[in-house]
Every structure is written in structure tokens, then in C-alpha cells.
mmCIF file of C-alpha atoms and ligand atoms in Angstrom:
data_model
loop_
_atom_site.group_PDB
_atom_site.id
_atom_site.type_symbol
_atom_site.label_atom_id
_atom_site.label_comp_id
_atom_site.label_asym_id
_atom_site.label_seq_id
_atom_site.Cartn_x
_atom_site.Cartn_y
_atom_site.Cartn_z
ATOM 1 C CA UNK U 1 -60.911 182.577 96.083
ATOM 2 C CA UNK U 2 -59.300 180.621 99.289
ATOM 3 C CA UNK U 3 -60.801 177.664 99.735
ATOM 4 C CA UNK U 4 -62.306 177.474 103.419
ATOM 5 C CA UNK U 5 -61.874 174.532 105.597
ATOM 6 C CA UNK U 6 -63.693 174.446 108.658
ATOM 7 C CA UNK U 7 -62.853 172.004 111.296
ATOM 8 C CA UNK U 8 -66.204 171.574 113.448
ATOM 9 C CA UNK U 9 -65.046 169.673 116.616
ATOM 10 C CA UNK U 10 -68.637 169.579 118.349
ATOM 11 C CA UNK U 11 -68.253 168.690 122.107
ATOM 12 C CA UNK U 12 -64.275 167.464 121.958
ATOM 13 C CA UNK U 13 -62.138 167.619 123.429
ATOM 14 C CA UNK U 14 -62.227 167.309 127.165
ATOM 15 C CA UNK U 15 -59.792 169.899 128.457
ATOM 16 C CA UNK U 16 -58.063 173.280 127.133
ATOM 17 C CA UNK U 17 -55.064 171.438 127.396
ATOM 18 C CA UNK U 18 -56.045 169.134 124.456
ATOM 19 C CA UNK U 19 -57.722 171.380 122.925
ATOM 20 C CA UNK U 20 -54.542 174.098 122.419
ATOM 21 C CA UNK U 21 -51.964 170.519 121.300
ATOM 22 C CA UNK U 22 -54.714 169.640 118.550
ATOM 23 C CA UNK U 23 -55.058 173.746 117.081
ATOM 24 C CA UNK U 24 -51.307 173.877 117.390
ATOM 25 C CA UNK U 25 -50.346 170.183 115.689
ATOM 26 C CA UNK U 26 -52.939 170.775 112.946
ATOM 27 C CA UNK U 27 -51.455 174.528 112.393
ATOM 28 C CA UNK U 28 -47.730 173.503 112.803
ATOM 29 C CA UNK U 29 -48.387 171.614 109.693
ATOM 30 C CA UNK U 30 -50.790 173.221 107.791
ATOM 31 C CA UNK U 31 -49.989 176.976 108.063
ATOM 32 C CA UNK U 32 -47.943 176.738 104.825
ATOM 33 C CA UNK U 33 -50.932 175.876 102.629
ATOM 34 C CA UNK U 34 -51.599 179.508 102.429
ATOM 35 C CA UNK U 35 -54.296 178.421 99.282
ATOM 36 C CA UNK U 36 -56.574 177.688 102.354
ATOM 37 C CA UNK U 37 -58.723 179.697 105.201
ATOM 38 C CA UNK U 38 -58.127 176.922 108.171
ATOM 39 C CA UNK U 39 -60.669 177.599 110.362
ATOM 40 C CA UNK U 40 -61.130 175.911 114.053
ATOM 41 C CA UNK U 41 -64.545 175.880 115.842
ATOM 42 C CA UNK U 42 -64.378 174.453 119.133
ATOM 43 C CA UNK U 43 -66.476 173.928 121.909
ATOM 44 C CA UNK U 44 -67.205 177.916 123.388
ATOM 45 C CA UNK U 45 -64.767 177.187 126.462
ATOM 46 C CA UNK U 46 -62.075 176.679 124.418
ATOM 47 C CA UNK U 47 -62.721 180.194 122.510
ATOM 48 C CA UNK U 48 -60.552 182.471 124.551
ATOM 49 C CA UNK U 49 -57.372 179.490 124.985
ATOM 50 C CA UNK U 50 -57.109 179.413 121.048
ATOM 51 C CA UNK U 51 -56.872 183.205 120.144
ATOM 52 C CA UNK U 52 -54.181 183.121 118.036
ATOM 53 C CA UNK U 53 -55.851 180.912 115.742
ATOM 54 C CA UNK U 54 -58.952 182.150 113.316
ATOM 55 C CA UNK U 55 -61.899 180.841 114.713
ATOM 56 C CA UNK U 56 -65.861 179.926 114.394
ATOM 57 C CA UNK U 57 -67.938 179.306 116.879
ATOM 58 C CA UNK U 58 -70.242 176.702 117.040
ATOM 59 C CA UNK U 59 -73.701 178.285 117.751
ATOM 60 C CA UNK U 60 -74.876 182.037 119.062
ATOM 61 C CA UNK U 61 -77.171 183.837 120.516
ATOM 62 C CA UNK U 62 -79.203 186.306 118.507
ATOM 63 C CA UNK U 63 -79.672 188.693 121.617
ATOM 64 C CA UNK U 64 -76.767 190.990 122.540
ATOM 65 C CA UNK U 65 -77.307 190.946 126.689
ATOM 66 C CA UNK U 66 -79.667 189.876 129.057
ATOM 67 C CA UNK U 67 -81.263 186.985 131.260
ATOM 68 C CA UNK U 68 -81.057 184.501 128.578
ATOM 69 C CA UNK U 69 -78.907 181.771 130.822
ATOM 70 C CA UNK U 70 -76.459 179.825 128.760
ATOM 71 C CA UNK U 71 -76.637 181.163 125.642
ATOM 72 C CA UNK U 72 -73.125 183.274 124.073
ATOM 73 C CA UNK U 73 -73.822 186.941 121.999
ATOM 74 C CA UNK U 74 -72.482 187.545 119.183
ATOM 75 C CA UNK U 75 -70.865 190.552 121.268
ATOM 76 C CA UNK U 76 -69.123 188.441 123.664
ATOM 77 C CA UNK U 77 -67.740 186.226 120.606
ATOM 78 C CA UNK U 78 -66.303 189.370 118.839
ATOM 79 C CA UNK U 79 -64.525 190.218 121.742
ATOM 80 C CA UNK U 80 -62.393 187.415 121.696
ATOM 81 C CA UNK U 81 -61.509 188.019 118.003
ATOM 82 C CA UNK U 82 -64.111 184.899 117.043
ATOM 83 C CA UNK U 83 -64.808 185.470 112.955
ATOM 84 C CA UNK U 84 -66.957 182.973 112.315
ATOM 85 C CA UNK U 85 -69.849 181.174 113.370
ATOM 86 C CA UNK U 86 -71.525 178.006 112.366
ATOM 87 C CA UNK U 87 -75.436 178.596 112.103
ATOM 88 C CA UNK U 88 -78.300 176.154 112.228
ATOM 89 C CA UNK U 89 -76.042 172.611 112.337
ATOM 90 C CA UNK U 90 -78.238 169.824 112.102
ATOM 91 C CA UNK U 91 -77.114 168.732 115.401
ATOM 92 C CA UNK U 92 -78.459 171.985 116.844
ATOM 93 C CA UNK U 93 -81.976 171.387 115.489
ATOM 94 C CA UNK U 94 -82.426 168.308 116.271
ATOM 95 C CA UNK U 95 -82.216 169.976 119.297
ATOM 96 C CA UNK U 96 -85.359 171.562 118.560
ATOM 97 C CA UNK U 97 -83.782 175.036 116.710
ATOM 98 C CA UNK U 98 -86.145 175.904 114.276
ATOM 99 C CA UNK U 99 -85.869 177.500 110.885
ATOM 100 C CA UNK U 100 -87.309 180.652 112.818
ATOM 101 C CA UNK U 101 -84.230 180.776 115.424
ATOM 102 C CA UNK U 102 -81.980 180.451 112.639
ATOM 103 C CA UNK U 103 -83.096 182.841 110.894
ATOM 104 C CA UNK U 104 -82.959 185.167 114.084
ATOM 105 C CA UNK U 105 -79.055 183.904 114.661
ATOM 106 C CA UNK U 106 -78.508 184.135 110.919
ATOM 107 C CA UNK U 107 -79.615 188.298 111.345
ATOM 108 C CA UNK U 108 -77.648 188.953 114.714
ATOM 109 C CA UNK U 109 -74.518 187.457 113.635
ATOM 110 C CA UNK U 110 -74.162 188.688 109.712
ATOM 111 C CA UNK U 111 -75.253 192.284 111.505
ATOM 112 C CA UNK U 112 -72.549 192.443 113.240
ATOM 113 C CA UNK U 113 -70.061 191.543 110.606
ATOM 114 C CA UNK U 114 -70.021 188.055 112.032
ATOM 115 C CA UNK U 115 -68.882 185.239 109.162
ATOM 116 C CA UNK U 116 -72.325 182.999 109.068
ATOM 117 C CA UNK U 117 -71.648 179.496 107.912
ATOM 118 C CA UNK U 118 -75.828 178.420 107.210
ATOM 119 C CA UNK U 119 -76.009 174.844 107.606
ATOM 120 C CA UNK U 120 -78.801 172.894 105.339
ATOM 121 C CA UNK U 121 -79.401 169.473 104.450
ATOM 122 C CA UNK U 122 -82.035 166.725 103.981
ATOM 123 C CA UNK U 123 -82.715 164.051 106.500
ATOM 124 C CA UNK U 124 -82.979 161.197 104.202
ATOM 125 C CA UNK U 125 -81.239 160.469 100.638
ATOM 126 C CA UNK U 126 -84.367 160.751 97.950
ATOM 127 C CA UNK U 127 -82.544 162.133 94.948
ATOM 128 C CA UNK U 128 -85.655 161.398 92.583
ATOM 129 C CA UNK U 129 -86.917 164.976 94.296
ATOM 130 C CA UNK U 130 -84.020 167.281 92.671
ATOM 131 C CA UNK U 131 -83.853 169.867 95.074
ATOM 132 C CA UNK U 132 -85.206 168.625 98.410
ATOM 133 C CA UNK U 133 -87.944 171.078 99.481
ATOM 134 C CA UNK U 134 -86.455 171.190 102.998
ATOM 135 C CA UNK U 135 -83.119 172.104 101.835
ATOM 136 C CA UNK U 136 -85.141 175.098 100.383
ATOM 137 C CA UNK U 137 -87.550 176.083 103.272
ATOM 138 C CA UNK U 138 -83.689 176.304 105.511
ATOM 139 C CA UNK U 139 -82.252 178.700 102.973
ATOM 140 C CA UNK U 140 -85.462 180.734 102.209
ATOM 141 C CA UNK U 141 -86.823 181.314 106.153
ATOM 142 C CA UNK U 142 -82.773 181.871 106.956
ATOM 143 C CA UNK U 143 -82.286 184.719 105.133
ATOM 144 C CA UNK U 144 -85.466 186.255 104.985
ATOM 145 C CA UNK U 145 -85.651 189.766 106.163
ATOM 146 C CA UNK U 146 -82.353 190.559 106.566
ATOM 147 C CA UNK U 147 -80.246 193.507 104.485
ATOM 148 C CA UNK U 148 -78.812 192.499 101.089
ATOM 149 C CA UNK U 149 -75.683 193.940 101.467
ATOM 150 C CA UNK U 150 -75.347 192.072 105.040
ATOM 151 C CA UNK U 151 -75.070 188.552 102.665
ATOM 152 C CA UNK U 152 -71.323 189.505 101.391
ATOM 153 C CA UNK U 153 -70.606 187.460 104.650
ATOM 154 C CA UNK U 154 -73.098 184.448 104.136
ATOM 155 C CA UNK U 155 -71.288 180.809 103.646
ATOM 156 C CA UNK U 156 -73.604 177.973 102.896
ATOM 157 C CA UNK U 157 -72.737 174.260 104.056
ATOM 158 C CA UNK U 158 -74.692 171.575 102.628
ATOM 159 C CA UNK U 159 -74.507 168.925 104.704
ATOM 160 C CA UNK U 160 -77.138 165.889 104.277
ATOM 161 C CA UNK U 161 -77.741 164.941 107.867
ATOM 162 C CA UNK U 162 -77.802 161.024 106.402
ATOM 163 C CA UNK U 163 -74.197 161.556 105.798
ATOM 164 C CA UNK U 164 -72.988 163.613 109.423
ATOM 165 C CA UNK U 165 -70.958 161.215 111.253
ATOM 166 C CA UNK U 166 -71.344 157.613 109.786
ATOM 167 C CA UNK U 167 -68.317 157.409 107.625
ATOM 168 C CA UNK U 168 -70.992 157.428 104.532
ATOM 169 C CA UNK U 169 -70.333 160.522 102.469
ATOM 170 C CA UNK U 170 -72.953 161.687 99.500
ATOM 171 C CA UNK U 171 -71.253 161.215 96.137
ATOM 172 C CA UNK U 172 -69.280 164.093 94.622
ATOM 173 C CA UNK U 173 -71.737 164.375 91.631
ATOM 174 C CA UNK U 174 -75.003 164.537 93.586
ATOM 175 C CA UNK U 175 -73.131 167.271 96.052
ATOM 176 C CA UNK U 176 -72.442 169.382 92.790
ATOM 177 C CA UNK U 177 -76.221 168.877 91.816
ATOM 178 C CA UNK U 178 -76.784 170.160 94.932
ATOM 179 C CA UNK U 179 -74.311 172.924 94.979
ATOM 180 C CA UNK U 180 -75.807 174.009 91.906
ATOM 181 C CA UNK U 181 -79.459 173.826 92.778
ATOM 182 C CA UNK U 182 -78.485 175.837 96.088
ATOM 183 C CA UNK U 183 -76.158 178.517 94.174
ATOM 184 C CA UNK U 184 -79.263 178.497 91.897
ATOM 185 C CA UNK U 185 -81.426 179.126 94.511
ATOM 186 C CA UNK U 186 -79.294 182.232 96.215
ATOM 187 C CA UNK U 187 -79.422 184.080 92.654
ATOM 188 C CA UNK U 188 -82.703 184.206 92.393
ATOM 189 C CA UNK U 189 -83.045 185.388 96.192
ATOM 190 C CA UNK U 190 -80.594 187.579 96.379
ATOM 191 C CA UNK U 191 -79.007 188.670 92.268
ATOM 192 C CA UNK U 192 -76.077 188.004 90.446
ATOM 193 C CA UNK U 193 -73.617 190.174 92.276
ATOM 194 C CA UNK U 194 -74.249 189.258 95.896
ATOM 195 C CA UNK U 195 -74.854 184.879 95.380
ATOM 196 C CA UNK U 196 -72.087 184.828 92.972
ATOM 197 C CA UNK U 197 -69.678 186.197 95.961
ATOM 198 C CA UNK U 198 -71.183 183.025 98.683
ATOM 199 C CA UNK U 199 -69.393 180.169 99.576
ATOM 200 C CA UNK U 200 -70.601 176.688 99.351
ATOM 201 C CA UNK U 201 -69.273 174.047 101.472
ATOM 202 C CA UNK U 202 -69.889 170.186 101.677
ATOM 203 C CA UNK U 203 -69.851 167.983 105.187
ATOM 204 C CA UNK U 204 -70.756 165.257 106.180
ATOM 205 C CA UNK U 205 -68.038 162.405 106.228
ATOM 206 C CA UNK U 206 -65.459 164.203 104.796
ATOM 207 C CA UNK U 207 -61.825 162.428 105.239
ATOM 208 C CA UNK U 208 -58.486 162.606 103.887
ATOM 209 C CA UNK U 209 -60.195 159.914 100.873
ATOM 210 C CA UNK U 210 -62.204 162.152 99.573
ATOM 211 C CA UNK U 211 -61.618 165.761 100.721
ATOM 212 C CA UNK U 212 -60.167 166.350 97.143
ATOM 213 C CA UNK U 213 -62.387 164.513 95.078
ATOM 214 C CA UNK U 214 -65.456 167.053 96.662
ATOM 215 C CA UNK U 215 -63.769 169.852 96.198
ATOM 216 C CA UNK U 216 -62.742 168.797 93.029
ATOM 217 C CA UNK U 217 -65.430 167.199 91.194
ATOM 218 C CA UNK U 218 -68.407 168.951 93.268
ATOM 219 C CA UNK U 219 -66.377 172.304 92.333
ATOM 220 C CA UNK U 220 -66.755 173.679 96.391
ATOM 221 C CA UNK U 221 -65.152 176.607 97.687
ATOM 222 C CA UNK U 222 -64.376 174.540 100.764
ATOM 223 C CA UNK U 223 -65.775 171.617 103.854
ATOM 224 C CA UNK U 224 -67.053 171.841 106.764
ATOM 225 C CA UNK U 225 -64.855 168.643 108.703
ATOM 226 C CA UNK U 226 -66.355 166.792 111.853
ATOM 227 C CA UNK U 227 -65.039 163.729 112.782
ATOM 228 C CA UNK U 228 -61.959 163.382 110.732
ATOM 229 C CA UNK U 229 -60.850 167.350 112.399
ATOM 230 C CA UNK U 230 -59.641 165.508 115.605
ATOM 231 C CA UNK U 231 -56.889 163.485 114.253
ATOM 232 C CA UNK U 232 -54.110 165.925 113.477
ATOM 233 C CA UNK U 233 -52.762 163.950 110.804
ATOM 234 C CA UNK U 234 -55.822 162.792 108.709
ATOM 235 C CA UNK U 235 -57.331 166.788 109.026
ATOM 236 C CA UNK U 236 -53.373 168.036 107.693
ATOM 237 C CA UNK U 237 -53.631 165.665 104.962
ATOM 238 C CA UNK U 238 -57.151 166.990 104.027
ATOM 239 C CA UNK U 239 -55.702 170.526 104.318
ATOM 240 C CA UNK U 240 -53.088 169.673 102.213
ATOM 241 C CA UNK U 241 -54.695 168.079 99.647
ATOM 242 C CA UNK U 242 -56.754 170.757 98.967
ATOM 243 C CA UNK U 243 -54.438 173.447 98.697
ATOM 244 C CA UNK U 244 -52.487 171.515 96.317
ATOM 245 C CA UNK U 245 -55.649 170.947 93.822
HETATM 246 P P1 LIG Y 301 -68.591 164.666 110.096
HETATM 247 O O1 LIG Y 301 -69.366 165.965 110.642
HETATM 248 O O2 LIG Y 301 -67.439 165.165 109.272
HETATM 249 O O3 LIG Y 301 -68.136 163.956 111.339
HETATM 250 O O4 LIG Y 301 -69.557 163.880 109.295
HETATM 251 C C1 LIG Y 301 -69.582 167.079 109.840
HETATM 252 C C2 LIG Y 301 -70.418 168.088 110.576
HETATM 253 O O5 LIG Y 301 -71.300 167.710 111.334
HETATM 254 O O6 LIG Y 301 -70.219 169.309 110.427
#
């Protein structure tokens, strides 16, 4: 399998402009490491500038038209060619999204043939508890009630909201507990034939450091890259050492 590197730019950068020079300096560079999926998900705006790249957006709607002001369908996203999108982000529910609403995303989007990339993760580090009941509760209530065969589209990020943004990743060998525990988790919800086909992802801090040593030594099928996505360089060199693994 490809491995699958998502670069998650949140709300950067300020204009289209910028936005097309970053997609194109990251893919100038990186298109020849064909051992990875590069994905970009930018800010919704930028969607339509950056078609000829594959792309995720950052959030949808799970209603496909309507008076629902400010919110983005998963229609309008396939229209612009969008494959992925990034579900339940810990920066969306501290927003106030609720395991409910993702699970309501989770269904729209994987409906339509959507890529889903489920974000979970604990608040705090307490690695005494081995698999943090929260972590749980986001992957049960997410995919609960929605069509088996809907899942071969399902990626999983962990990402440990302690270690989103602050430079302080989790360590390689607690993120392959974790992997495990959560792989463990999707066999028993969903069989042997469906989990086994799931992606799991690590973010959270990810940089050209240790990009290869997660990947690696936490045995991922990819990352999920916030900060360390906007510098062209740094994200290339995590691209690259990845495919080279
Ligand atoms: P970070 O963000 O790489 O800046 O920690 C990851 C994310 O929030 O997806």
C-alpha cells in the first residue's frame, strides 16, 4: 500500500496566490516519490485554485442543499474533483462538534464515495489507561450506523490533541500501541476483511525529524502534517523520507 501523507494547512495561507506557489513548490519536488499519496487540504477557498492537485478538504457538511449558511456539501466538494476529507479534527470540536456530528459527516461523506480521514485522540497523555476510553467513544459513535461496505474508504488519524501544534510529538512506540489498540478496535467492529484494508495515520508534531521514525517504528500507513506542511522544504523532506523507507 501507498503510504498517505496529508498536509492539513488549517486557516493558511492568506491569499490563492500563496496558496497555488506552496501546492506547486511542494509538488515540483515531491511528485517523483510515486511510493506516496501527497495529499493537500487547504482552507475551502482555495479548493477550486488547486484542482490539479489531489485534495481533502478540511471539514463538510453532512446535508446535501439547503439553508444551512456556511457550511460546504459533500456535493459541492465532489464537484471540484475534492477526494478527501478530514473528519472530526480536534480543532473542529473544540469548536463544539460532537461525536454525534461526526458521526453524521462521517455517513454523508463515505456515502458518497468521499475519502473520510476520522480524526481521534486523547486530550491529555495518561498512558497507564492503555486504550484511552475517549479515543474509543470517537471511533465507536463515528461509525455507528453506517453500511459496512461504505468503510473500504475509512482512514483513521490518531492524533493526541496534547501533541497538535507544540512541537511535542508522542513517542513512536506509544503511537504503535495505539495504532494497534485502534486497528484492534476496527476488527472487532467491523471483521477481518474490511479493518485490515483502513489506514492509520499519526499527527500531531510531525517534522522532517521524525516523519520516518513514525512511520517506521509505529508501522503507519501514513501522517496527517500541520505545521511543518507550510514550509515547502521541511514538508518535501518529510515526503521524501518516507517514500524512501
Ligand atoms: P501539527 O498539526 O502537525 O501542526 O501538530 C497536525 C494536525 O492538526 O493535523
Amino acid at each position: 500500500m501507498k503510504k498517505l501523507i496529508i498536509a492539513n494547512w488549517k486557516m493558511n495561507p492568506a491569499s490563492g496566490a500563496e496558496a497555488l506557489r506552496l501546492a506547486t513548490s511542494v509538488w515540483k519536488r515531491a511528485k517523483k516519490f510515486r511510493k506516496v499519496d501527497l495529499v493537500f487540504a487547504p482552507p475551502f477557498v482555495f479548493l477550486p485554485i488547486l484542482k490539479k492537485f489531489k485534495l481533502s478538504a478540511q471539514d463538510v457538511f453532512w446535508e446535501n442543499k439547503g439553508a444551512y449558511t456556511g457550511e460546504i456539501s459533500v456535493k459541492e466538494l465532489k464537484s471540484l474533483g475534492v477526494h478527501y476529507a478530514i473528519i472530526g479534527h480536534s480543532e473542529r470540536r473544540a469548536l463544539g462538534e460532537t461525536n454525534e456530528v461526526v458521526n453524521k459527516k462521517l455517513k454523508a461523506a463515505l456515502g458518497a464515495g468521499l475519502r473520510a480521514v476520522l480524526c481521534v485522540g486523547e486530550p491529555e497523555k495518561k498512558r497507564e489507561i492503555a486504550f484511552p476510553p475517549i479515543v474509543r467513544e470517537e471511533l465507536r459513535s463515528a461509525i455507528s450506523g453506517i453500511k459496512k461496505a461504505l468503510f473500504k474508504n475509512l482512514v483513521i488519524a490518531y492524533e493526541p490533541i496534547w501533541a497538535i501544534g507544540g512541537g511535542r510529538a508522542d513517542s513512536p512506540k506509544d503511537v504503535y500501541e495505539m495504532s494497534l489498540l485502534i486497528r484492534r478496535e476496527l476488527l472487532r467492529m467491523l471483521g477481518k476483511k474490511i479493518s485490515a484494508r483502513i489506514p492509520v495515520l499519526y499527527g500531531g508534531s510531525v517534522d522532517d525529524k521524525n516523519a520516518e521514525i513514525f512511520v517506521k517504528e509505529a508501522s503507519l500507513d501514513g501522517l496527517l502534517v500541520g505545521g511543518a506542511s507550510l514550509n515547502p522544504k521541511k514538508f518535501v523532506r518529510i515526503v521524501e523520507k518516507v517514500a524512501l523507507l
